[in-house]
Coordinates of C-alpha atoms in Angstrom, one line a residue:
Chain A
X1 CA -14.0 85.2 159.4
X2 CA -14.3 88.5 160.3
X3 CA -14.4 90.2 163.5
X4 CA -16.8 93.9 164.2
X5 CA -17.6 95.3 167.6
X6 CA -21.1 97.2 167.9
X7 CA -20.0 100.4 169.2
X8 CA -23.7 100.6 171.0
X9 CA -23.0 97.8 173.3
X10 CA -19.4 98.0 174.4
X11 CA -18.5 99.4 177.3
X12 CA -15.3 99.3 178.0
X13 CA -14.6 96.1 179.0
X14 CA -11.8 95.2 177.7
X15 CA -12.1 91.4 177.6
X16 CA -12.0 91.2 174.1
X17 CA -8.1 93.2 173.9
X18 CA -7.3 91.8 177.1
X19 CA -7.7 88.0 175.2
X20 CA -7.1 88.6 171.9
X21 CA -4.6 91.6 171.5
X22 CA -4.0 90.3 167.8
X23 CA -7.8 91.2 166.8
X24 CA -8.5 93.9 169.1
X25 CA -7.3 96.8 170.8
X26 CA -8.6 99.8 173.4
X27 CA -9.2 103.5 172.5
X28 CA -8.4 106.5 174.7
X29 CA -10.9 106.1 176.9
X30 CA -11.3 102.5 177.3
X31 CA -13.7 101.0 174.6
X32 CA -12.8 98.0 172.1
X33 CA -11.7 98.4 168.9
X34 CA -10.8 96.0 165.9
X35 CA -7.3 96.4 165.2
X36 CA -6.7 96.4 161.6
X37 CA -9.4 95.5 158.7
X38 CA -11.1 92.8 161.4
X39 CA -10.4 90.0 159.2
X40 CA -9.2 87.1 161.1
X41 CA -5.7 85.4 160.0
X42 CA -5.8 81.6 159.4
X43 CA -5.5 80.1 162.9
X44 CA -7.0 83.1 164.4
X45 CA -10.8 82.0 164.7
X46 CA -10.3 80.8 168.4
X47 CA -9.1 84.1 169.7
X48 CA -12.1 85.3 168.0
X49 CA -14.5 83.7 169.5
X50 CA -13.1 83.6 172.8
X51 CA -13.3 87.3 172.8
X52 CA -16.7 86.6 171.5
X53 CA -18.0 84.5 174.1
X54 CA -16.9 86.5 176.9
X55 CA -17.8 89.8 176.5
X56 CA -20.2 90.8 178.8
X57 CA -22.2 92.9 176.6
X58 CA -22.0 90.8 173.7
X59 CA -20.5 93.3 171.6
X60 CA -18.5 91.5 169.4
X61 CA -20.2 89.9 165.7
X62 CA -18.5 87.8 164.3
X63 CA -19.2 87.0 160.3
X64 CA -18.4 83.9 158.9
X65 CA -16.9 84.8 155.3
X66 CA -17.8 82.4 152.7
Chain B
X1 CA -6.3 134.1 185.1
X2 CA -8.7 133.8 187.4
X3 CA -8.4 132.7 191.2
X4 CA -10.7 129.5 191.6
X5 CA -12.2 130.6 194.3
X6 CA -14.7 127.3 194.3
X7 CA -13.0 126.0 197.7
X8 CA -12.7 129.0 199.8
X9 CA -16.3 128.5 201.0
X10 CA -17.4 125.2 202.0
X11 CA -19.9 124.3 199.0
X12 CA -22.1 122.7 201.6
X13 CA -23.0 125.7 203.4
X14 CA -26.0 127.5 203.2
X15 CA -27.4 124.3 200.8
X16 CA -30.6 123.4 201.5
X17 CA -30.7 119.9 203.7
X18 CA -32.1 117.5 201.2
X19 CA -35.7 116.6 201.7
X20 CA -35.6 113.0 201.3
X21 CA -37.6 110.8 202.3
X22 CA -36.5 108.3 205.1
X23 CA -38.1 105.3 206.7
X24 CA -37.9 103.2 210.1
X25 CA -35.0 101.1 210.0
X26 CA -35.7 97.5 210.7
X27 CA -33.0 95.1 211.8
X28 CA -33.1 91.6 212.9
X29 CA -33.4 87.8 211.8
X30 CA -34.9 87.9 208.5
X31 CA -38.6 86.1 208.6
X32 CA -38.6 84.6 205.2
X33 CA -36.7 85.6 202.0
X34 CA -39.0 85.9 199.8
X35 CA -40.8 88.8 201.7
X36 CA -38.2 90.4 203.9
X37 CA -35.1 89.6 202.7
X38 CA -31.8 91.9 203.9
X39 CA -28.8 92.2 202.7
X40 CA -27.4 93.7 206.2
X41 CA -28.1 90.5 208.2
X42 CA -25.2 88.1 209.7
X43 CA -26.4 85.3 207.7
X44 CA -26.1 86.7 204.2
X45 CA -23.3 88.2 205.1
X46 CA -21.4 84.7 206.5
X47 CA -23.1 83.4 202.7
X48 CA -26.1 84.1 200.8
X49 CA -25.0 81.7 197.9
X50 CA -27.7 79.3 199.1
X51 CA -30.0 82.1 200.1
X52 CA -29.7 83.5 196.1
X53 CA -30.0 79.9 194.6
X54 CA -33.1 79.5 196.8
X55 CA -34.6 82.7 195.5
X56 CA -33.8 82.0 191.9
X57 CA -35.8 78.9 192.5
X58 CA -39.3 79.9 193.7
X59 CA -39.0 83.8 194.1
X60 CA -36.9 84.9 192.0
X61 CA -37.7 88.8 192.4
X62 CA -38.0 88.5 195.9
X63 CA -39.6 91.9 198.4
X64 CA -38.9 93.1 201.5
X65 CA -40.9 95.9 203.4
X66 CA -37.3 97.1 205.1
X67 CA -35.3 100.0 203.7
X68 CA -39.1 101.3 203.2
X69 CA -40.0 98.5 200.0
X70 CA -37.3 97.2 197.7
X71 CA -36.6 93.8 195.2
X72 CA -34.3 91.4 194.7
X73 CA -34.0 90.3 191.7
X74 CA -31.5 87.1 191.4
X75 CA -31.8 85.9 187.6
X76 CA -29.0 87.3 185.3
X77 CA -32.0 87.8 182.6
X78 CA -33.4 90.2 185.1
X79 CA -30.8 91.7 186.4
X80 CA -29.1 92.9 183.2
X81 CA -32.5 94.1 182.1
X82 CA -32.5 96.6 185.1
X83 CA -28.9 97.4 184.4
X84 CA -29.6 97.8 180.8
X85 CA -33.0 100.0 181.4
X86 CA -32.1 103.3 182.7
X87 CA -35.4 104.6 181.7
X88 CA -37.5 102.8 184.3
X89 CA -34.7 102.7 186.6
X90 CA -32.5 105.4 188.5
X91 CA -29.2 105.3 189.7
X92 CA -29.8 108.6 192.2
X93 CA -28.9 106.5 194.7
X94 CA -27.1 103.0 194.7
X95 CA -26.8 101.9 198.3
X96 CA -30.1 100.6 199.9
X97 CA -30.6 102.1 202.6
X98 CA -33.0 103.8 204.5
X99 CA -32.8 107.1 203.2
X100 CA -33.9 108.0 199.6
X101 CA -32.5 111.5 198.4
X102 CA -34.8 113.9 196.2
X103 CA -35.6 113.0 192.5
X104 CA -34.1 116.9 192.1
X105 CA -31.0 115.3 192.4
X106 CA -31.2 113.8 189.6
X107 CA -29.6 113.3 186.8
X108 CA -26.5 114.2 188.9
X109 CA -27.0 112.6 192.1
X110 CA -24.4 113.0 194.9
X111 CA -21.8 111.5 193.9
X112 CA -21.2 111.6 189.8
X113 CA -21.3 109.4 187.5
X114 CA -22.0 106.3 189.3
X115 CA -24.9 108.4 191.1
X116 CA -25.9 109.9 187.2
X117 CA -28.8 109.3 184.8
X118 CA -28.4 110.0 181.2
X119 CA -28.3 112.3 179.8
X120 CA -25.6 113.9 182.0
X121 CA -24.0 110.3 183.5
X122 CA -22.2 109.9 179.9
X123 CA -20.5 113.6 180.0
X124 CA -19.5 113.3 183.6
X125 CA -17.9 109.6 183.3
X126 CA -16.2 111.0 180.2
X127 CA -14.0 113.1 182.6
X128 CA -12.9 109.6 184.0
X129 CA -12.3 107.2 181.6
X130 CA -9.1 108.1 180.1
X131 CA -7.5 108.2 183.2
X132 CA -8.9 104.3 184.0
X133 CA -8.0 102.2 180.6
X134 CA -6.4 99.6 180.7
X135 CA -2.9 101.1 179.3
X136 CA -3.3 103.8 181.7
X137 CA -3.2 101.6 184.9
X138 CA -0.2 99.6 183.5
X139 CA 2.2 102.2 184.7
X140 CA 0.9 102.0 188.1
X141 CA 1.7 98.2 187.9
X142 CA 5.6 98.2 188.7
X143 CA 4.9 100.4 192.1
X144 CA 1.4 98.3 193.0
X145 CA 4.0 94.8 192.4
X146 CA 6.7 96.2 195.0
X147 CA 4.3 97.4 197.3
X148 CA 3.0 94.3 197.7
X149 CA 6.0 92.7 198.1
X150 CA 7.2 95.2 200.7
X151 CA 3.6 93.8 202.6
X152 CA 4.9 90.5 202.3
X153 CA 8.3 91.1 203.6
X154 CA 6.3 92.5 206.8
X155 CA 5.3 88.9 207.5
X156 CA 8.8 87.7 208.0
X157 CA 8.6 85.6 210.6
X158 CA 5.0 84.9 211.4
X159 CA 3.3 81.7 211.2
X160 CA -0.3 83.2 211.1
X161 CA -1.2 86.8 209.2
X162 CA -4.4 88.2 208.3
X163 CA -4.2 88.0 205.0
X164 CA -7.2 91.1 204.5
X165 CA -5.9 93.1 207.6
X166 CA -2.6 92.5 206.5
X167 CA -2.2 92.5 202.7
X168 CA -5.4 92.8 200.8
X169 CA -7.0 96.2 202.1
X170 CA -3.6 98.0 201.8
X171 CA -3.6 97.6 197.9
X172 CA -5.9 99.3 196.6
X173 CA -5.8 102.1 199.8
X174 CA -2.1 102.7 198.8
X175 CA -3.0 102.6 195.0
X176 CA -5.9 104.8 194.9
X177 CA -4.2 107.5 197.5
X178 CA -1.7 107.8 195.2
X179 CA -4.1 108.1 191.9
X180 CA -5.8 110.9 193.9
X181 CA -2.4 112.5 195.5
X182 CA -3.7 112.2 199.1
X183 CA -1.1 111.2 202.2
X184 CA -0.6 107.7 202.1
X185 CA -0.9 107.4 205.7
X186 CA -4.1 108.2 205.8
X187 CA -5.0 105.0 205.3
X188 CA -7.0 104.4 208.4
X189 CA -9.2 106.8 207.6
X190 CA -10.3 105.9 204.4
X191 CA -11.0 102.3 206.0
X192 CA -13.6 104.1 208.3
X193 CA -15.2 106.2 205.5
X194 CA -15.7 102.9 203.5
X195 CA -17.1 101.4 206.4
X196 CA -19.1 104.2 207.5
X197 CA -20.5 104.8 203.8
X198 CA -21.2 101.1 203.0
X199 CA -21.9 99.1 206.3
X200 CA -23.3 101.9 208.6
X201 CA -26.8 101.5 206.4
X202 CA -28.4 101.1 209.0
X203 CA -27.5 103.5 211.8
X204 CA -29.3 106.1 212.9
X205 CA -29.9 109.2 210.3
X206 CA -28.2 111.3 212.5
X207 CA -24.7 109.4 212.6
X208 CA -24.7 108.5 208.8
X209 CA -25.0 112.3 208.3
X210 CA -22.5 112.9 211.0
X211 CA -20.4 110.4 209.0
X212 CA -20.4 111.2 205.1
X213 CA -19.4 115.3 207.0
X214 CA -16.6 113.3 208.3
X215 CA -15.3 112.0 204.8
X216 CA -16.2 115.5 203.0
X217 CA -14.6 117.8 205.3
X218 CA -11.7 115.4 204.4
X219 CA -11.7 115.8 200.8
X220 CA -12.3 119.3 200.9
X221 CA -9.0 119.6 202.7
X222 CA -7.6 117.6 200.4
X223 CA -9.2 119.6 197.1
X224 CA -8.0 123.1 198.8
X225 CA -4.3 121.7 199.2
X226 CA -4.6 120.6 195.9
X227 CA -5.9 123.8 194.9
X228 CA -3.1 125.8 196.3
X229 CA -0.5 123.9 194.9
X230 CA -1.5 121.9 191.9
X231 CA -0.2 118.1 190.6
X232 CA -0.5 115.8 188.5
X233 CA -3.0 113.8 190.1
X234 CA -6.9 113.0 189.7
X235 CA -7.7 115.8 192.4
X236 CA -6.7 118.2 190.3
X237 CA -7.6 116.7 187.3
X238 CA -11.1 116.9 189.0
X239 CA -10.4 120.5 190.0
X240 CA -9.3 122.1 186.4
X241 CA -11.4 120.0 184.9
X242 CA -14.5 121.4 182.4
X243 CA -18.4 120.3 181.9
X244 CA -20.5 122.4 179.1
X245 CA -17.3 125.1 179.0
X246 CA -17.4 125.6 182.4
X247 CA -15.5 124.5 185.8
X248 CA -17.7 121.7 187.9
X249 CA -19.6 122.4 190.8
X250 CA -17.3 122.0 193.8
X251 CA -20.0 118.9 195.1
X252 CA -19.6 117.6 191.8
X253 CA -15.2 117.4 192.3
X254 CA -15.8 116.4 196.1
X255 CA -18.3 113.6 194.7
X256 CA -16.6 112.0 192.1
X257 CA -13.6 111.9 195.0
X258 CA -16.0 110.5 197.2
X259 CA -16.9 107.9 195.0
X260 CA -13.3 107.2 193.8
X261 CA -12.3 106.7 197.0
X262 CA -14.5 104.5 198.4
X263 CA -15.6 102.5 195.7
X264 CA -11.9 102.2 194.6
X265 CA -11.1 100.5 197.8
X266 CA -13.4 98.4 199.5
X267 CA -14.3 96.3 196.1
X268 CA -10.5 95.5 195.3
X269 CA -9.7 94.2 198.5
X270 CA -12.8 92.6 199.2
X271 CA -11.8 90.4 195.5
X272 CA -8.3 89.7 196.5
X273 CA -9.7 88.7 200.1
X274 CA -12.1 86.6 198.4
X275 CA -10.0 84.8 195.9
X276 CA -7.3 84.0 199.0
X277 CA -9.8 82.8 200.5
X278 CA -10.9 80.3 197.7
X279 CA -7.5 79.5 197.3
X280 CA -6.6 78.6 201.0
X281 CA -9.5 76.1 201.7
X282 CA -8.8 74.5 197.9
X283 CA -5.5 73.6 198.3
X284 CA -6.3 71.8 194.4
X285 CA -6.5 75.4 193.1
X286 CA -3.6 77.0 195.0
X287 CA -1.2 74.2 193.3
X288 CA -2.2 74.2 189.9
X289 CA -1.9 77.8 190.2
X290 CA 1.2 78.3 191.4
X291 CA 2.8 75.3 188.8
X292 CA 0.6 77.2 185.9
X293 CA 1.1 80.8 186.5
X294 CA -0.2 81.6 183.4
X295 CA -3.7 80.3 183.8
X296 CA -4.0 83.2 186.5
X297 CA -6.0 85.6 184.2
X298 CA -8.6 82.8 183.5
X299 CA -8.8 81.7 187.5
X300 CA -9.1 85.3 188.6
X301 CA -12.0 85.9 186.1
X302 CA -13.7 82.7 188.0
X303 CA -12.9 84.3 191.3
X304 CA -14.5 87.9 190.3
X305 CA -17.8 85.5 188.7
X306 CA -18.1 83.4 191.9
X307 CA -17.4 85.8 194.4
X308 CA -18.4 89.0 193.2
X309 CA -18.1 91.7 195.8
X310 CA -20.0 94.5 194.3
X311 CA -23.9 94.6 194.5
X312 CA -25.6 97.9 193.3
X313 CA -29.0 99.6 193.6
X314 CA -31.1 101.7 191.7
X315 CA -34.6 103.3 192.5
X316 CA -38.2 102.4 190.7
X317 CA -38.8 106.1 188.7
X318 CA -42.8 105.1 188.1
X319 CA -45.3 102.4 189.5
X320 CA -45.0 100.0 186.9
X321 CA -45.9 96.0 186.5
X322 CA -42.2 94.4 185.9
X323 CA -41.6 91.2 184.9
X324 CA -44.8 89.9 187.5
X325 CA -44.5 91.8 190.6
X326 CA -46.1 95.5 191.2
X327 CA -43.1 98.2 191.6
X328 CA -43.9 101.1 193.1
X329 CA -42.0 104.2 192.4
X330 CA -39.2 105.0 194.9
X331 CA -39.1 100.9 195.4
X332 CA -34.9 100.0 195.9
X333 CA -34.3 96.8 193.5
X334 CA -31.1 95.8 194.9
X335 CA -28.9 94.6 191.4
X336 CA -27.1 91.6 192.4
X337 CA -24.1 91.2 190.2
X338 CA -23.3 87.9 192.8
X339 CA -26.7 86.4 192.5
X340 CA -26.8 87.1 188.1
X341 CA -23.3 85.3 188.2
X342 CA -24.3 82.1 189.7
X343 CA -27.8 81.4 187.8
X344 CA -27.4 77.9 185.9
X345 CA -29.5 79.5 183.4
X346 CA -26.3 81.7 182.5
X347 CA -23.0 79.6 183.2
X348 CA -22.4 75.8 183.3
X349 CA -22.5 74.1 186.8
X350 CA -22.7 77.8 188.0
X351 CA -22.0 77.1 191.7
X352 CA -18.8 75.6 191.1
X353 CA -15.8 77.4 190.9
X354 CA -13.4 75.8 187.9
X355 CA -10.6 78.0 187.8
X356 CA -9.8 77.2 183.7
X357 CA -13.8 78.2 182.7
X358 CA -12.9 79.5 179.4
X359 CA -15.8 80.7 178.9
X360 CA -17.0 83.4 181.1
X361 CA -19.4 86.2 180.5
X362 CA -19.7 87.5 184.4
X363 CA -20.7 90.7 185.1
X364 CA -18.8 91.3 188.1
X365 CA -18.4 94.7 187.1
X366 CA -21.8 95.5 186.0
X367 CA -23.1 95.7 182.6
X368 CA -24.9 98.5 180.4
X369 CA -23.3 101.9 180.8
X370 CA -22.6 102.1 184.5
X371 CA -20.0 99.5 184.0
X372 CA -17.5 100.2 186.6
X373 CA -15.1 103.1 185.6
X374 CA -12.1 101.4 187.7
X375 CA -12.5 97.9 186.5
X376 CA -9.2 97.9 184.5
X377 CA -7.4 99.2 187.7
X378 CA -9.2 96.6 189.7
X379 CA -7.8 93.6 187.3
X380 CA -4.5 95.2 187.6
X381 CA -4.3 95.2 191.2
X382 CA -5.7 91.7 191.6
X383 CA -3.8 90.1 189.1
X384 CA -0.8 91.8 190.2
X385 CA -1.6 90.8 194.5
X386 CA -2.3 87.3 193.5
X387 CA 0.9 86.9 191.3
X388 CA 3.0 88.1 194.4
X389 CA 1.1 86.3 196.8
X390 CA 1.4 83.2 195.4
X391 CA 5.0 83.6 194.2
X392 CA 6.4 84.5 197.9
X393 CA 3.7 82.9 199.8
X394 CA 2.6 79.4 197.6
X395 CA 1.3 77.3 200.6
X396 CA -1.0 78.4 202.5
X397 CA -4.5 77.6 203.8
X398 CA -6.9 78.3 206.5
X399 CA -6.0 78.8 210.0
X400 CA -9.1 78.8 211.7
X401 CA -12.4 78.6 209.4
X402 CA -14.6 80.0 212.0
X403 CA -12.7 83.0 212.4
X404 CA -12.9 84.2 208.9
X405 CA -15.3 87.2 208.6
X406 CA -17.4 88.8 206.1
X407 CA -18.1 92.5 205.5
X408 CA -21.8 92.9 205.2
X409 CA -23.6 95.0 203.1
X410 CA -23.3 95.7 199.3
X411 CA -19.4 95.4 198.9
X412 CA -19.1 91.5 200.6
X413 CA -15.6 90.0 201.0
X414 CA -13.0 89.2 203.6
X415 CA -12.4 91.0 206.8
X416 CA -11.2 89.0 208.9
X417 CA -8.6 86.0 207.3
X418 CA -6.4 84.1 209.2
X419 CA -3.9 82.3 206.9
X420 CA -2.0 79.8 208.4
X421 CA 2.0 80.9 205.8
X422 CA 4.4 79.0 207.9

């Protein structure tokens, strides 16, 4: 799995760093960013999708990797 | 270098009054909802849970002919779509009242960005932001913890407090002075701006004019003492601040204080009010929370969703069929962030409050790209008052439910709470 964040929605938030450190993180003036390559370690596809599910501007994609 | 000489004069004189457009103010028992609903009345106030839920259910973009013509939308479908659509919809003003300001002011409006319209909203909130993530506001958290505690040991001995007299208005008063450098005990003040800028919609034109003079001859005090003798602060981050490789206007620094101020005050203590509140009549809640500290993130996410203070406007740019109803240009919609986070069509068993909902996409703090510039600080300071609160204080509940009061208005939450500590 692989976690992206559409820079057109977010605003700032923070919901997705604020769950999920490990995936995400904030830039200087707020606004999500993936932290790393945005692929998921094993055992990290909850905190994915609980950042997922609740950001309020449903920024975050999640792909499923085959 | 220059002298900024932007103070010296106050900016306000010899400015053209605006020539907005006002209209009769009408107060008094709302006739039906659905065609003359009000926000300002006792009984939304004292709670317009059931009133929104009603709506939702058979009108849910309700009118009213007060304020001179405005909607309520209460389905989260609609009202993010308003949030989200800046083109049909302004924010030059953003409390309903019975005043509307010129559409010249735009896309500044009077007090920036919250007041802005793209294209200019995204420079001006650019000036803010990096003093408002989240990393930021986590140095304030060590001083915002031992203030709190300091308001706690001030209830040494009492059986009774007010727990939003008392504790939660002082929070995010003390927090904010000190994020704009102004004398912390001027605290009493800034309670009668809020109140004056927020609750007072409905006074006489004269005295709401009579008021906002009040709050900016303050500020301007405050910018020219900043002014001669510069700190690190967000006055005079304001003040040295640039726009387009120039200084701002001086309404533009005394706006943004404006707005700081008061929305940086009445909204944070109206959410830790609200969520005492919750916790003192649900003595279920209170207990699992204080034997499962760390499940106070997730609860105080359910407590911003359920009782979300903050309720915005925006103004109808062009007569346009929305959604079913006729909008007229200049028509208020009145953006309910409260009513969009209890819709059943949006959470699970919506009007419940389940303080583990894991799941929990509320938009307490608005959505599209007025999302509120002080929402990190606003978590801080609410995580950080309940954690103390319930750590010093963990039984508690209500002393008298009848006495609890509610502010009305736009920013609803606790103004009267007596908690029952000892």
């Amino acid at each position: 799995m692989k976690v992206q964040i559409d820079p057109a929605r977010c605003q700032g938030h923070g919901r997705c760093y604020d769950l999920s450190p490990d995936l995400f993180t904030e830039d200087d003036e707020g606004y999500g960013q993936v932290a790393g390559d945005g692929v998921v370690p094993p055992g990290g596809e909850r905190g994915a999708r609980v950042a997922a599910s609740n950001c309020p501007e449903k920024a975050i994609v999640l792909a499923e990797e085959a | 270098m220059t002298v900024d000489d932007r103070f010296v004069r106050d900016f306000r004189e010899g400015q053209e009054e605006p020539l907005g457009v006002r209209s009769e103010i009408i107060t008094g028992a709302v006739s039906d909802w659905t065609t003359d609903f009000s926000h300002t009345e006792p009984e939304w106030a004292a709670d317009p849970y059931p009133i929104q839920d009603d709506l939702r259910a058979r009108c849910p973009i309700a009118r009213t002919e007060r304020f001179g013509g405005g909607w309520l939308p209460t389905r989260y479908e609609d009202v993010a779509a308003i949030a989200y659509d800046t083109e049909h919809f302004s924010s030059r003003a953003i409390v309903m009242s019975n005043y509307r300001p010129p559409r010249e002011i735009a896309p500044v409006g009077a007090v920036p960005p919250i007041s802005s319209d793209p294209p200019f909203h995204h420079d001006a909130r650019k000036l803010l932001l990096p003093a408002f993530t989240k990393k930021e506001v986590a140095k304030r958290e060590e001083a915002t913890r031992a203030f709190c505690h300091s308001l706690i040991d001030g209830f040494e001995g009492a059986e009774i407090v007010d727990a939003a007299r008392d504790y939660a208005q002082h929070i995010p008063m003390r927090v904010i002075s000190d994020m704009l450098g102004f004398p912390p005990e001027d605290g009493p003040k800034f309670r009668e701006f809020v109140e004056h800028a927020l609750e007072g919609v409905n006074l006489p034109p004269e005295q709401r004019v009579a008021n906002m003079a009040e709050l900016f001859d303050y500020l301007l005090e405050q910018i020219r003492d900043h002014v001669a003798s510069p700190r690190d602060d967000l006055t005079t981050h304001l003040i040295d601040a640039e726009l387009y490789g120039r200084k701002l206007e001086p309404s533009h620094v005394a706006g943004t204080m404006a707005l700081l101020l008061i929305a940086g005050i009445d909204t944070t203590w109206s959410a830790i009010g609200a969520s005492l509140w919750h916790l003192a009549k649900t003595p279920a809640d209170r207990e699992r929370l204080v034997a499962e500290p760390g499940l106070l993130p997730t609860a105080m996410e359910e407590f911003l969703r359920a009782y979300a203070p903050v309720t915005m406007a925006r103004l109808v740019k062009e007569d346009m069929h929305w959604r079913g109803v006729d909008m007229k240009a200049d028509d208020w919609v009145l953006l309910s962030f409260p009513a969009a986070n209890r819709d059943p069509a949006q959470f699970d068993r919506a009007d419940e409050v389940i303080i583990d909902r894991e799941i929990n996409r509320h938009a307490a703090f608005g959505l599209g790209i007025h999302r509120c510039v002080g929402s990190h600080l606003a978590r801080m300071e609410l995580r950080v008052a309940l954690e103390v609160w319930l750590e010093r204080v963990p039984v508690f509940g209500l002393a008298d439910p009848s006495a609890v009061t509610w502010a009305p208005g736009q920013v609803r939450g606790p103004r009267t709470l007596p908690l029952r500590i000892g």
